[in-house]
PDB file of C-alpha atoms in Angstrom:
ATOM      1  CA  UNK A 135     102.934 117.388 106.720  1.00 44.00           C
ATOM      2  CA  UNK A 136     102.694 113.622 105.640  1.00 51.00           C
ATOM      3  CA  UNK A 137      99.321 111.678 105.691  1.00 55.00           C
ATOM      4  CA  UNK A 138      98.812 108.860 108.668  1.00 56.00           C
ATOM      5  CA  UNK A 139     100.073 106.507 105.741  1.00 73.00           C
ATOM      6  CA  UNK A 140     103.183 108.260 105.027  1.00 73.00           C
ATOM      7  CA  UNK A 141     103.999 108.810 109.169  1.00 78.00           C
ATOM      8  CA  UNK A 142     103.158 105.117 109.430  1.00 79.00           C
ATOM      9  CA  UNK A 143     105.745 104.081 106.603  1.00 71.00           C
ATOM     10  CA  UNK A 144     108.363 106.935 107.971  1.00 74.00           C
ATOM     11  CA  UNK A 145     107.912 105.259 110.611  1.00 78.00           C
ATOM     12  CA  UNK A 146     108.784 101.790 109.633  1.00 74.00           C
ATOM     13  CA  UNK A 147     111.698 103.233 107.768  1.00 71.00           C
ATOM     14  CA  UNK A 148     112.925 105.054 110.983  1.00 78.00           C
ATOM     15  CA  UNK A 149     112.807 101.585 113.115  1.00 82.00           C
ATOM     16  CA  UNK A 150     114.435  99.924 110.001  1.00 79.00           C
ATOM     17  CA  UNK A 151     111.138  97.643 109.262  1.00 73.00           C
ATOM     18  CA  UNK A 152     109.995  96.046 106.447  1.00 65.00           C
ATOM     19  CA  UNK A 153     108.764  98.541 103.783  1.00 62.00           C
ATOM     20  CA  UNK A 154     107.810  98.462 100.206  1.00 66.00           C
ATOM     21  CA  UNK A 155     109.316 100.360  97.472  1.00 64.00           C
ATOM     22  CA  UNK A 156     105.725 102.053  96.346  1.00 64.00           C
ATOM     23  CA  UNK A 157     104.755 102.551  99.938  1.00 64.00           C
ATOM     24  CA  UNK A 158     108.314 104.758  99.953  1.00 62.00           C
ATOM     25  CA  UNK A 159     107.674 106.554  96.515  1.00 67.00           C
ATOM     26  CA  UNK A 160     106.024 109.816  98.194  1.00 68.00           C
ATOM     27  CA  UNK A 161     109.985 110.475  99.376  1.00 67.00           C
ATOM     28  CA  UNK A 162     111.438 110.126  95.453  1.00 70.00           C
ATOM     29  CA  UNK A 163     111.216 113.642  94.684  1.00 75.00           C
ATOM     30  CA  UNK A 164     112.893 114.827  98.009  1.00 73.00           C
ATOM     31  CA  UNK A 165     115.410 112.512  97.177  1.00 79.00           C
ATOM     32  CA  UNK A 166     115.930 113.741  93.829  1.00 83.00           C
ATOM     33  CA  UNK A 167     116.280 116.886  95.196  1.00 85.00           C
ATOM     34  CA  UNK A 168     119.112 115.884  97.755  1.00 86.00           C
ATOM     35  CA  UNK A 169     120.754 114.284  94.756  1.00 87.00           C
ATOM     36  CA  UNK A 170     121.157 117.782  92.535  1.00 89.00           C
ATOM     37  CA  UNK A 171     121.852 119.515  96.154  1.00 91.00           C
ATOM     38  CA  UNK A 172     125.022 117.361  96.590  1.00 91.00           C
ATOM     39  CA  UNK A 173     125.937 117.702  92.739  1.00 91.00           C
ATOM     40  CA  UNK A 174     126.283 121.736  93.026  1.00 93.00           C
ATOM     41  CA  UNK A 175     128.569 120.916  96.011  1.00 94.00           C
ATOM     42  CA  UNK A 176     130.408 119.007  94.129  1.00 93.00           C
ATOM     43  CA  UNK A 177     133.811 120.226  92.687  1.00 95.00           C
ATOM     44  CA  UNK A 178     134.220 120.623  89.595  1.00 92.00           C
ATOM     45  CA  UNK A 179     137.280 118.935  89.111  1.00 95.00           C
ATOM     46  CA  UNK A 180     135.720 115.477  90.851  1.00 95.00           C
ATOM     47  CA  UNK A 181     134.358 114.548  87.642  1.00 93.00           C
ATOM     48  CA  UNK A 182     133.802 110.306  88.602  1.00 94.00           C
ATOM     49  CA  UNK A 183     131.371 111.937  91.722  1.00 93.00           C
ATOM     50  CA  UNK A 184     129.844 114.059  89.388  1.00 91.00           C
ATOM     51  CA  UNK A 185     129.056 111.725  86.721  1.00 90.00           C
ATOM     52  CA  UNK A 186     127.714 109.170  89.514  1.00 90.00           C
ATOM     53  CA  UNK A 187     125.323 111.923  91.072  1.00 88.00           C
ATOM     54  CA  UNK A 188     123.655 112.600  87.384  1.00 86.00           C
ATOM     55  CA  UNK A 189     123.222 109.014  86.427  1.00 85.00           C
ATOM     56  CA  UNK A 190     121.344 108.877  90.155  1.00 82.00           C
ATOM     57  CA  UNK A 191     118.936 111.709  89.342  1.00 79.00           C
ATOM     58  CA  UNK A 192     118.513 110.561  85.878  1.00 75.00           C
ATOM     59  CA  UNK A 193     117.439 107.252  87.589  1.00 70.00           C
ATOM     60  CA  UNK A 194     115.648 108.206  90.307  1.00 62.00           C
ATOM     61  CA  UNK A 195     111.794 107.924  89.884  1.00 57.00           C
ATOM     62  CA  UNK A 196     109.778 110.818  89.454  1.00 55.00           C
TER      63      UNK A 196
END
């Protein structure tokens, strides 16, 4: 379960207020792991989707 902090800020994001990049950071690894989710539902064969997906997990802080 978040802290106060991170409700507050999931909050914020949920309204679509202001928020700050390192106020957002705790949610980088669970969007890391969406990223490599949607890559081993990727086809195969969709190669320019694949290639996009890695160069987003390879980018996305840790």
């Amino acid at each position: 379960m978040p802290g106060s902090d991170e409700k507050e800020v999931l909050d914020r994001i949920r309204r679509g207020l202001v928020h700050t990049e390192s106020e957002a950071a705790f949610q980088a690894p669970l969007r890391r792991t969406d990223l490599i989710f949607e890559y081993n539902h990727t086809p195969p064969g969709d190669t320019d989707t694949r290639r996009a997906l890695l160069g987003s997990v390879g980018s996305a802080p840790s």
